[in-house]
Short mmCIF file of C-alpha atoms in Angstrom, two decimals:
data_model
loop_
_atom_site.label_atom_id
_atom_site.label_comp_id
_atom_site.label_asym_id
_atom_site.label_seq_id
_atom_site.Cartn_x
_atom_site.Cartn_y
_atom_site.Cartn_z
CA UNK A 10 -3.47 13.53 -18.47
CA UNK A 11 -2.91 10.04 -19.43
CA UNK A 12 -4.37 9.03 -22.82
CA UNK A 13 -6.02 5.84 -22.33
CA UNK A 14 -7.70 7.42 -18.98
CA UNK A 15 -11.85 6.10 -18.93
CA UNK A 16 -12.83 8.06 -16.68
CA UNK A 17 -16.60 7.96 -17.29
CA UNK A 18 -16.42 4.50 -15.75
CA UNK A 19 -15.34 6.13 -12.34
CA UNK A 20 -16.95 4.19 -9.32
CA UNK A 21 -18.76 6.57 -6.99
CA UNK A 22 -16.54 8.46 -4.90
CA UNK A 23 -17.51 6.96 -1.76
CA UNK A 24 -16.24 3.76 -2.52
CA UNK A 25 -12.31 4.35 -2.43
CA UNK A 26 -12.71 7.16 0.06
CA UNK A 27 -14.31 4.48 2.97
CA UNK A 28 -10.98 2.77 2.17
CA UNK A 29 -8.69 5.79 2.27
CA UNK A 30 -10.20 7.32 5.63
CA UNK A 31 -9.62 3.89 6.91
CA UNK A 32 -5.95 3.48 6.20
CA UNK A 33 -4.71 5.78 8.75
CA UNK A 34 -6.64 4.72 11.62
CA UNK A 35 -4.85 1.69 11.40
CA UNK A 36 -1.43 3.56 11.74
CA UNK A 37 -2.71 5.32 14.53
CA UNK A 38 -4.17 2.35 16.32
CA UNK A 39 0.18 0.89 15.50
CA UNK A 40 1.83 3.57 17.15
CA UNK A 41 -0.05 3.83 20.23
CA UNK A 42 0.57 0.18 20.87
CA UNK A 43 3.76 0.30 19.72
CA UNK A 44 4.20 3.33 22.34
CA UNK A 45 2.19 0.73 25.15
CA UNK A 46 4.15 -2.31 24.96
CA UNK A 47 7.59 -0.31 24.77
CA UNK A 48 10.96 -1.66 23.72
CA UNK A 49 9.69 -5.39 24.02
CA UNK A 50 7.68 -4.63 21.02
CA UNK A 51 11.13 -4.81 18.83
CA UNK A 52 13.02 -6.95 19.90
CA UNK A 53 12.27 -9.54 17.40
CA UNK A 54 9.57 -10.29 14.69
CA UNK A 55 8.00 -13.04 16.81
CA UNK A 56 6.62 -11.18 19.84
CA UNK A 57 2.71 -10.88 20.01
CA UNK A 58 3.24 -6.99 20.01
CA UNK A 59 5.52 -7.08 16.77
CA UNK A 60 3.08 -9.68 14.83
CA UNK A 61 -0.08 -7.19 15.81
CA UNK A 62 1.93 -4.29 14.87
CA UNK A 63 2.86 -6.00 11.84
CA UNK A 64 -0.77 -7.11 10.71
CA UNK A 65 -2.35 -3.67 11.95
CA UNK A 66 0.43 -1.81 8.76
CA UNK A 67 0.25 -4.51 6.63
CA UNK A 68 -3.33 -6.03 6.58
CA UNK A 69 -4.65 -2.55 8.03
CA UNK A 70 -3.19 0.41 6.67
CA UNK A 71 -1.43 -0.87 3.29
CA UNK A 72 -4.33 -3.14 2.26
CA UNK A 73 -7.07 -1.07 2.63
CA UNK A 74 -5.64 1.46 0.95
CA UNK A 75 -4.55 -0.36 -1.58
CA UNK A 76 -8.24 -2.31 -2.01
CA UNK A 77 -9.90 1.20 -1.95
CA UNK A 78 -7.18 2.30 -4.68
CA UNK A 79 -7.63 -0.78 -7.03
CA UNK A 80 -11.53 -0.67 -7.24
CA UNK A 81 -11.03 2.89 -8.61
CA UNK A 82 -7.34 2.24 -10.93
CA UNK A 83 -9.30 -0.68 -12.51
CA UNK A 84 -11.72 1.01 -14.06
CA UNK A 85 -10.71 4.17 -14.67
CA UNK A 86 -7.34 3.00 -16.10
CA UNK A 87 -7.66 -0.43 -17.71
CA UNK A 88 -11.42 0.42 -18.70
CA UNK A 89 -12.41 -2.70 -17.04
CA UNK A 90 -16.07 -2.84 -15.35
CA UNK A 91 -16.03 -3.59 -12.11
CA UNK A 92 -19.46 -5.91 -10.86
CA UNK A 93 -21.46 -3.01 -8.43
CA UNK A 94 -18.46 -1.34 -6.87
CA UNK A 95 -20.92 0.22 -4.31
CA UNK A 96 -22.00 -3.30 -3.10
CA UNK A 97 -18.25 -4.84 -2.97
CA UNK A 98 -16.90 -1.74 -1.25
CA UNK A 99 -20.08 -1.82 1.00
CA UNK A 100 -18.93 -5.82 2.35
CA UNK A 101 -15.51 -5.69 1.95
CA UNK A 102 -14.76 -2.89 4.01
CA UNK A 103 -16.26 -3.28 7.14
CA UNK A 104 -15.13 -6.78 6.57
CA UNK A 105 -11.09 -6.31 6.24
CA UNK A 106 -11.94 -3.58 9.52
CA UNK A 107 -13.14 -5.60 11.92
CA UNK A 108 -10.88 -8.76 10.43
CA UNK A 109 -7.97 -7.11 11.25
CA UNK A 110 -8.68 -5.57 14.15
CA UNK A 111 -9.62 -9.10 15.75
CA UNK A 112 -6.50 -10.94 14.04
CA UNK A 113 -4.31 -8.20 15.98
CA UNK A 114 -6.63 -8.72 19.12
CA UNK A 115 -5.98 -12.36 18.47
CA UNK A 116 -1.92 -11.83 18.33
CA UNK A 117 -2.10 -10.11 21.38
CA UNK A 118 -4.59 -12.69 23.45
CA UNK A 119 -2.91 -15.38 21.83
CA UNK A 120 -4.22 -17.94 19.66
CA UNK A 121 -7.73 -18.38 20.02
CA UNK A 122 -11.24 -17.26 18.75
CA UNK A 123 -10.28 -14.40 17.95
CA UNK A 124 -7.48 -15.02 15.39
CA UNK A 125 -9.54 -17.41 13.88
CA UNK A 126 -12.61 -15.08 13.58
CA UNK A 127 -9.93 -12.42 12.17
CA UNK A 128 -8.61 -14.71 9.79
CA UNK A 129 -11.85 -15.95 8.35
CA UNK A 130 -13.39 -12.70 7.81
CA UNK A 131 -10.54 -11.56 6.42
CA UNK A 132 -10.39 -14.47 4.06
CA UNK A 133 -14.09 -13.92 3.17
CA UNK A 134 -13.85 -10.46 2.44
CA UNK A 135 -10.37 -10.90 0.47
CA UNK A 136 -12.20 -13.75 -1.71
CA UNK A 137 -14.74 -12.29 -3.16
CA UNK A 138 -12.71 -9.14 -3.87
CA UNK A 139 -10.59 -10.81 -5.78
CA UNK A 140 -12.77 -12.90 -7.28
CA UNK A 141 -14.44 -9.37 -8.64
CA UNK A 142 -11.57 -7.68 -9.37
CA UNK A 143 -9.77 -10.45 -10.75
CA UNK A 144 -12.55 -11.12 -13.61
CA UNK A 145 -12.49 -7.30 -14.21
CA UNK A 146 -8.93 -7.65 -15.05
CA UNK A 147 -9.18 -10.68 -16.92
CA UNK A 148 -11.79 -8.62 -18.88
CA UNK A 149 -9.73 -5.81 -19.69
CA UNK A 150 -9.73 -4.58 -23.09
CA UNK A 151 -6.43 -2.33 -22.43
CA UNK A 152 -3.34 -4.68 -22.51
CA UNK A 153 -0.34 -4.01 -21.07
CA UNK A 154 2.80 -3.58 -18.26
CA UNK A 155 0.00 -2.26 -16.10
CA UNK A 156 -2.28 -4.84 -16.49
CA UNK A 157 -0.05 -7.78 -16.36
CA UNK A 158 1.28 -6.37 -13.38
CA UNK A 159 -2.16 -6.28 -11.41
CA UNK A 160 -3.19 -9.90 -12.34
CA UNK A 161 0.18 -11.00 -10.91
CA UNK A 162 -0.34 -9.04 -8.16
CA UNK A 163 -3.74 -9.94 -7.55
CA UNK A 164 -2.51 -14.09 -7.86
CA UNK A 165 0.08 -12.90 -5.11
CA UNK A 166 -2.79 -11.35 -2.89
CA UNK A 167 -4.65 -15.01 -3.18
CA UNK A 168 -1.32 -16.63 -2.63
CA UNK A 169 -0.40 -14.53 0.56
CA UNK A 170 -3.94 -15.01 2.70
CA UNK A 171 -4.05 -18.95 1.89
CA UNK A 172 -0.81 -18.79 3.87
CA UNK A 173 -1.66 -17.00 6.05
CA UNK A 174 -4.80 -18.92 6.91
CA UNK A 175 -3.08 -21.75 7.19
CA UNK A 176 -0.51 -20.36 9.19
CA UNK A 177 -3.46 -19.16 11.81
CA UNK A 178 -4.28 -22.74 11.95
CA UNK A 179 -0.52 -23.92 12.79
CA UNK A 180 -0.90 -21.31 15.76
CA UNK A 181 -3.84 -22.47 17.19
CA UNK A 182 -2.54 -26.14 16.15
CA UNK A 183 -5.38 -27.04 14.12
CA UNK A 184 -2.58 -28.67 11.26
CA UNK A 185 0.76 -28.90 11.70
CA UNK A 186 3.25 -26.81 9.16
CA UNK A 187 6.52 -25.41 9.60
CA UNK A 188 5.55 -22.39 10.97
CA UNK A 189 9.04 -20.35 10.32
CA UNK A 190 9.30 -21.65 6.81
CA UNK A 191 6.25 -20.21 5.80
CA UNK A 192 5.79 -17.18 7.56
CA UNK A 193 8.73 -16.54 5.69
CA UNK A 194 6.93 -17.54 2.25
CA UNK A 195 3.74 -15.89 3.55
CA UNK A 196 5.98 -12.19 4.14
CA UNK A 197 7.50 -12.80 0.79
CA UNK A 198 4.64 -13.34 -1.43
CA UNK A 199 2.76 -10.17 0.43
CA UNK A 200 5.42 -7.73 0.05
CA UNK A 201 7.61 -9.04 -2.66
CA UNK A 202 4.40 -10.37 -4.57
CA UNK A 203 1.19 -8.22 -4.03
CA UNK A 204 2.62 -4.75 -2.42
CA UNK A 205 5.75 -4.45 -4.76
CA UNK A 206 3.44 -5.87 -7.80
CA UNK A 207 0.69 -3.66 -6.99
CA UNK A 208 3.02 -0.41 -6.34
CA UNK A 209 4.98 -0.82 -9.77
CA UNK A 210 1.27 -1.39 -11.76
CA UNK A 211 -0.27 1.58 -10.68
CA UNK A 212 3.38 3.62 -10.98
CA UNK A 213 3.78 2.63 -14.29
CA UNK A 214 0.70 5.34 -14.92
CA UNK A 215 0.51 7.66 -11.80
CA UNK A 216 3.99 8.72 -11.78
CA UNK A 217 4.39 9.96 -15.53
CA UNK A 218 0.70 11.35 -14.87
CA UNK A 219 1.01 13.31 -11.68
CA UNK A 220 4.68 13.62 -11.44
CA UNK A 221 5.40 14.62 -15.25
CA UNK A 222 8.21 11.95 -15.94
CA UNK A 223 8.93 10.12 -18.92
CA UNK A 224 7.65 6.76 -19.73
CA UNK A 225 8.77 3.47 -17.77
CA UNK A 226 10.64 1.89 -19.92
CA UNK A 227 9.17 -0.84 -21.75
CA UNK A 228 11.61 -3.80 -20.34
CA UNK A 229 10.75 -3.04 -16.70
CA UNK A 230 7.46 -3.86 -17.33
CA UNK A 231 7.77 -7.01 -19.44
CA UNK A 232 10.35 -8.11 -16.76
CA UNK A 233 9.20 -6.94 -13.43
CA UNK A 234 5.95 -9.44 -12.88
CA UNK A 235 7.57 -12.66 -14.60
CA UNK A 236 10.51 -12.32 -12.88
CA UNK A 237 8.98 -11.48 -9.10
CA UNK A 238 6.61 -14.15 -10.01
CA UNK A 239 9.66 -16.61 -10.76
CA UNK A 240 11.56 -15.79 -7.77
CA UNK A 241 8.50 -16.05 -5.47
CA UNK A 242 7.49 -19.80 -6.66
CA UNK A 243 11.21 -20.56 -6.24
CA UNK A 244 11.68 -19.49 -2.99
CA UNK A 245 8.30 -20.78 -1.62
CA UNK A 246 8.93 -24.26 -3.05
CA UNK A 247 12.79 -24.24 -2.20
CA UNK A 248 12.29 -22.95 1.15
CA UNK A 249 9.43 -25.09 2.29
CA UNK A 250 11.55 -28.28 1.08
CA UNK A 251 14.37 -27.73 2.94
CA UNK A 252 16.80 -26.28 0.04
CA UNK A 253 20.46 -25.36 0.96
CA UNK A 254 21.11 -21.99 2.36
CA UNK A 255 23.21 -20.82 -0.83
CA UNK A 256 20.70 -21.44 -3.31
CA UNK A 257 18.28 -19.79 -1.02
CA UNK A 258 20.66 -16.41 -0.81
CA UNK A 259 20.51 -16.97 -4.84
CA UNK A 260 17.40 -16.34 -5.24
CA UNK A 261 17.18 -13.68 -2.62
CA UNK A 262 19.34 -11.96 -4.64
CA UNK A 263 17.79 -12.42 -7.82
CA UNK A 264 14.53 -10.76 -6.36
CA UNK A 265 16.71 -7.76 -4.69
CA UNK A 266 18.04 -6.75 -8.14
CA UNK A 267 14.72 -7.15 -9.45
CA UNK A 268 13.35 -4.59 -6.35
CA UNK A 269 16.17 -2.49 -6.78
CA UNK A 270 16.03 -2.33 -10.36
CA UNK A 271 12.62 -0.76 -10.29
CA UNK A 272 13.71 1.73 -7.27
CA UNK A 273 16.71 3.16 -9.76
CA UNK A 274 14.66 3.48 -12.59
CA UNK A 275 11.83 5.45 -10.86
CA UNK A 276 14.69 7.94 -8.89
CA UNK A 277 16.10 7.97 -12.80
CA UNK A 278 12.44 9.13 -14.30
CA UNK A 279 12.22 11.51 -11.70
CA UNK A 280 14.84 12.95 -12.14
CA UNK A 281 13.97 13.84 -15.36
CA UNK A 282 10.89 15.28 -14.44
CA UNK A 283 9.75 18.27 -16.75
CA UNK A 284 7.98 20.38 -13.78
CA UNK A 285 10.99 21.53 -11.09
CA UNK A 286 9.02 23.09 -8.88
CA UNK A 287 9.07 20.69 -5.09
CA UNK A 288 6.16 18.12 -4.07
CA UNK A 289 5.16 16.26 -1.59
CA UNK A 290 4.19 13.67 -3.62
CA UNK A 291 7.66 13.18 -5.82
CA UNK A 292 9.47 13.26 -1.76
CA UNK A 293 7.28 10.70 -0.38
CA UNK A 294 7.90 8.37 -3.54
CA UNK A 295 11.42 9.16 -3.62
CA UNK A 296 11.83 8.11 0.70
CA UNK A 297 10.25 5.13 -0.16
CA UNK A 298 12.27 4.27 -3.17
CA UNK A 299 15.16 5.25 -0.87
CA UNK A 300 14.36 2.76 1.29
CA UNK A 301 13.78 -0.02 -1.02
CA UNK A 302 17.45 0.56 -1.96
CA UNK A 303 18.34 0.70 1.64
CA UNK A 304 17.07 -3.07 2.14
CA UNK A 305 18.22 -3.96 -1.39
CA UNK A 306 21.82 -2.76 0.11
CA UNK A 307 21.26 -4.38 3.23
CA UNK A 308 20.07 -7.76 2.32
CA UNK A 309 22.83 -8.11 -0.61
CA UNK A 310 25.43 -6.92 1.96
CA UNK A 311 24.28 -9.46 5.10
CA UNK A 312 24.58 -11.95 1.85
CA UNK A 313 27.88 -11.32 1.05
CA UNK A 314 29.59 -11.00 4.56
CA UNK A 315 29.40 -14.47 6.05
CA UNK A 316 27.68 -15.92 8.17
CA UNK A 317 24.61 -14.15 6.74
CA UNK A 318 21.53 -13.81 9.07
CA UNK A 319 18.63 -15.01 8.70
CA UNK A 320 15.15 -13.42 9.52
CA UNK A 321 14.88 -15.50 12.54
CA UNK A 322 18.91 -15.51 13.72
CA UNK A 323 19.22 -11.80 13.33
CA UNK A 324 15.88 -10.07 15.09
CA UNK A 325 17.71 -6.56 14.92
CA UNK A 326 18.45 -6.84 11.50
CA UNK A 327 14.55 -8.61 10.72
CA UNK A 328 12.98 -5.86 12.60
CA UNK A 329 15.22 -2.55 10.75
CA UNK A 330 14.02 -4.27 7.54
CA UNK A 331 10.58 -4.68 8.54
CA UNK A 332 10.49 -0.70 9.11
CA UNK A 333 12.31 0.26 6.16
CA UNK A 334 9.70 -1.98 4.05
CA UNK A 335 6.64 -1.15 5.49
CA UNK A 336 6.64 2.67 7.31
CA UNK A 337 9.49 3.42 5.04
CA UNK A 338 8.74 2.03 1.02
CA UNK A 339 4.88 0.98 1.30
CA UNK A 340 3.10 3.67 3.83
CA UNK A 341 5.57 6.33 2.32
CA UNK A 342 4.70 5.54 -1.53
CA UNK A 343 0.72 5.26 -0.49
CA UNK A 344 0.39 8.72 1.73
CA UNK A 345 2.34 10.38 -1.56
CA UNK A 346 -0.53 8.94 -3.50
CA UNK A 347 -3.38 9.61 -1.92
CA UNK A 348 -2.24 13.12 -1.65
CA UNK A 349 -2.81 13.44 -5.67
CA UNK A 350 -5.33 10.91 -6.01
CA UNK A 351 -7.82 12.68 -3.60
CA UNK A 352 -7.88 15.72 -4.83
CA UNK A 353 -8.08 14.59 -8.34
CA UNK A 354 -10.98 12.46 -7.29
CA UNK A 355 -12.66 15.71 -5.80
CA UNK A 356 -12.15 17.76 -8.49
CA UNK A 357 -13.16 15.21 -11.17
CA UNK A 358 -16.36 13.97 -9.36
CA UNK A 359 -17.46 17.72 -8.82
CA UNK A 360 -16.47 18.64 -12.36
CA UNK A 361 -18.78 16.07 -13.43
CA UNK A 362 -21.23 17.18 -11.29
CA UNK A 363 -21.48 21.15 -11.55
CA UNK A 364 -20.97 20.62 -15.74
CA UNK A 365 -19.78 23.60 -17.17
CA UNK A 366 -22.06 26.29 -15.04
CA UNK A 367 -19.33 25.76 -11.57
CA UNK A 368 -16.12 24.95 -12.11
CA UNK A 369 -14.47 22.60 -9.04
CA UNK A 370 -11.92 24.21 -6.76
CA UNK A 371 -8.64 23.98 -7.65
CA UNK A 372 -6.70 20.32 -6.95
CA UNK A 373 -4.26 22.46 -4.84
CA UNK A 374 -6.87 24.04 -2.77
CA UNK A 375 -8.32 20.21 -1.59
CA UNK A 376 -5.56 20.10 0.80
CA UNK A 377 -3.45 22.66 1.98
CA UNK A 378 -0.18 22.33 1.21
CA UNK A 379 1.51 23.63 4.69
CA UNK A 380 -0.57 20.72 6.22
CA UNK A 381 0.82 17.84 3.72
CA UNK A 382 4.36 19.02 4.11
CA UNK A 383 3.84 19.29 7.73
CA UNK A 384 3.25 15.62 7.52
CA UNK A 385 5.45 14.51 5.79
CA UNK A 386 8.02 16.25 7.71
CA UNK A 387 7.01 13.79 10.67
CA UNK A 388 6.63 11.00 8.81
CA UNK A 389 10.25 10.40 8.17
CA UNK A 390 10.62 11.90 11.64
CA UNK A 391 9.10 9.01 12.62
CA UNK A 392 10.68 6.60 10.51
CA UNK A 393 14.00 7.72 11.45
CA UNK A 394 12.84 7.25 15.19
CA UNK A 395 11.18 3.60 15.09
CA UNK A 396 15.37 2.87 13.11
CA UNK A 397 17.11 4.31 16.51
CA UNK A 398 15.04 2.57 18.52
CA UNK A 399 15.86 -0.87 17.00
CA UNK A 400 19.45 -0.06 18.39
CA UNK A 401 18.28 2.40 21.44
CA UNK A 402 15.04 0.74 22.91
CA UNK A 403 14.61 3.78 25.09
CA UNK A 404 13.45 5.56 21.74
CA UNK A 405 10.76 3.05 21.25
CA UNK A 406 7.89 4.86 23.21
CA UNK A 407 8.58 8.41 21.33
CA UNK A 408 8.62 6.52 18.17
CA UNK A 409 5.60 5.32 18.14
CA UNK A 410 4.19 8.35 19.45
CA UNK A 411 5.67 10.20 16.21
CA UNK A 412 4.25 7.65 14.00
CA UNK A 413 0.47 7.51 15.33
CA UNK A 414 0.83 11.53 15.29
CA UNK A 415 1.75 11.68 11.60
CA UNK A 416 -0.86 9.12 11.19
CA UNK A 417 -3.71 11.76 12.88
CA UNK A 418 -2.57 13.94 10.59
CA UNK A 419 -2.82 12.23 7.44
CA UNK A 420 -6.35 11.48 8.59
CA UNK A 421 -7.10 15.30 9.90
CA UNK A 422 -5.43 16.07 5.81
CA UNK A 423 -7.52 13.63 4.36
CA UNK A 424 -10.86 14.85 6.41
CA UNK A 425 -10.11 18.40 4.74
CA UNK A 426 -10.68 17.27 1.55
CA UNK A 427 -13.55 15.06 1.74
CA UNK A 428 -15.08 18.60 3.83
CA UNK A 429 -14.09 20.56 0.63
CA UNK A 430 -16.08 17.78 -1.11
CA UNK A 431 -18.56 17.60 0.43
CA UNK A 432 -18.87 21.25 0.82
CA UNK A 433 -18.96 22.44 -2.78
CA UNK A 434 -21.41 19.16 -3.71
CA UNK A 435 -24.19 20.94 -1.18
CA UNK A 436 -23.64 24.01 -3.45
CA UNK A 437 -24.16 22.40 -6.63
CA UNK A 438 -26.97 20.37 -5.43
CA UNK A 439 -28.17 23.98 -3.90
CA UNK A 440 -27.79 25.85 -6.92
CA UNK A 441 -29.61 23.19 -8.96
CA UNK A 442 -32.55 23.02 -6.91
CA UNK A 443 -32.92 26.90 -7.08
CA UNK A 444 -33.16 26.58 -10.91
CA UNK A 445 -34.75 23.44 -11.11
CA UNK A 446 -38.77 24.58 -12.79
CA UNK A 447 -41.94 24.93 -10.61
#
């Protein structure tokens, strides 16, 4: 167990789990509309079906769990004090939920009242999380890779939904901006900037923790934010003034070595990994740091083999890294973590609550383990099935079948441990009523 761990300061449990249970049915909600609208859906980034499908992963699935995961990392692991958790998870969430849902609505019905209601709830919600958050972190007595690493990635977050709002007005031609340009600053700064920030942050503890790996080294972390952070502000002001396409492939490949740096390092760690014995977990972080190398390898090879493509010249090649990033690196990396954090969160809250008179259930008896490798067996089944179907569009419909299956079944594995939760609490609240006097 990590050292520097506070975790007296744990929020209640409730308030990343209404995050977590969320996450999936966002996936779910993807595939079947990915399996509606058919091979139309990937043909290029721009369609109305590839823009909701992109904003039900990205704004659905990855950031709630990823807002549900930060309101529990922060203080449990930088020891900051979060203002009522309870009250913040209680607005946001239902907040980002229905925001997202109407945004995709919106993407679908074009652009109208209900993009803009999506986008301003969504903007809401996101602005007072991080305004919480944000003066948690700035708070923080423990200093830090970690820590540097969420405040970057939390300026990213802020960064990422101003564009994004302003690219909801372009749509619905409220104020005119180049809308290409920066949608293509708006991806960057939310993968490159808040997901890839974010991911390394929290890695930098939960992989030595629950995987048993050495240390990061202590360079990554001095040079992973700065240098994301650098590359970001260069390619949002270059790109939005109209810089020359080299120097734009420069610093695309400045913030590939950067991403690929960190995906070799981890398989390194990993592979030195006292504990031999197989886990979900350690194969769901290794696909998605797999992938990462597979778009590292991709983008640094459509660089070097003139004429490169560009995101909006190349839809094929947009759309295969679009998968690879998001079902492949990000929703890969988040089900192997909430597969360790759950349970832990079971077992700690319950520990806490039976004292020393009932001990918890075992962490590996939360979830069983048939029914996590059973899902993550059809996750990559999936994700090798939405890559065919980029090239063989008859593919698309079973593909997103596969994924909004794998995505029940995260959900149904999830369920089972919040049950087992739920389940032993009763008995401790049971058993202390019995002895409780008079």
């Amino acid at each position: 167990m990590h050292p520097n761990m506070s975790f007296e300061q744990a929020p209640p449990v409730w308030v990343p789990y209404r995050f977590f249970l969320t996450a999936p049915l966002f996936g779910i909600v993807a595939g079947l509309l990915l399996a509606w609208a058919g091979p139309a859906a990937l043909t290029s980034r721009w369609t109305p079906e590839a823009l909701a499908l992109t904003h039900l992963l990205v704004a659905g699935f990855m950031l709630q769990a990823m807002c549900g995961a930060l309101l529990q990392f922060v203080p449990v692991a930088a020891g900051a004090n979060i203002w009522r958790p309870g009250l913040v998870a209680g607005l946001v969430h239902p907040m980002l939920a229905v925001g997202v849902s109407l945004l995709a609505a919106g993407f679908l019905a074009g652009p109208g009242p209900w993009l803009a209601a999506g986008a301003g709830l969504i903007v809401t919600a996101l602005s007072g999380y991080v305004i919480v958050v944000g003066v948690a972190l700035l708070r923080a007595p423990v200093k830090g890779a970690t820590i540097v690493a969420l405040r970057v990635a939390l300026l990213a977050l802020v960064v990422t939904y101003g564009f994004g709002f302003t690219l909801v007005q372009g749509l619905r031609g409220s104020v005119g901006v180049p809308l290409v340009e920066m949608t293509n600053v708006h991806a960057a700064w939310g993968l490159g900037g808040w997901s890839l920030l974010l991911l390394s942050g929290v890695s930098y503890y939960v992989v030595p923790m629950f995987q048993l790996t050495p240390a990061y080294p202590a360079w990554l972390g001095r040079m992973l934010p700065w240098g994301l952070l650098a590359v970001l502000l260069l390619w949002a002001s270059r790109l939005l003034t109209g810089l020359a396409e080299g120097w734009l492939s420069w610093i695309l490949l400045a913030g590939m070595a950067l991403a690929g740096g960190f995906a070799v390092v981890t398989l390194r760690l990993q592979a030195k990994r006292r504990r031999r014995v197989p886990d979900v977990t350690l194969t769901f972080f290794r696909g998605g740091m797999v992938s990462l190398l597979a778009v590292v390898v991709a983008v640094v090879a459509a660089i070097a083999v003139p004429p490169a493509p560009t995101f909006s010249e190349a839809p094929a090649w947009a759309v295969t890294i679009g998968i690879l990033l998001f079902v492949g690196l990000f929703i890969s990396v988040i089900t192997g973590m909430l597969y360790k954090i759950v349970p832990f969160l079971n077992w700690l809250h319950l520990q806490r609550l039976g004292g020393l008179t009932i001990m918890p259930p075992n962490m590996k008896e939360m979830i069983p383990e048939r029914g996590m490798v059973g899902q993550m067996r059809l996750h990559f089944v999936s994700l090798a099935a939405l890559l065919l179907a980029v090239a063989w569009p008859p593919l698309t419909v079973v593909a997103g079948l596969l994924f909004a299956a794998s995505c029940v079944w995260l959900e149904w594995n999830l369920l089972s441990a919040v049950r087992v939760y739920v389940d032993f609490r009763d008995r401790i609240l049971a058993a202390d009523a019995c002895h409780a006097p008079g």
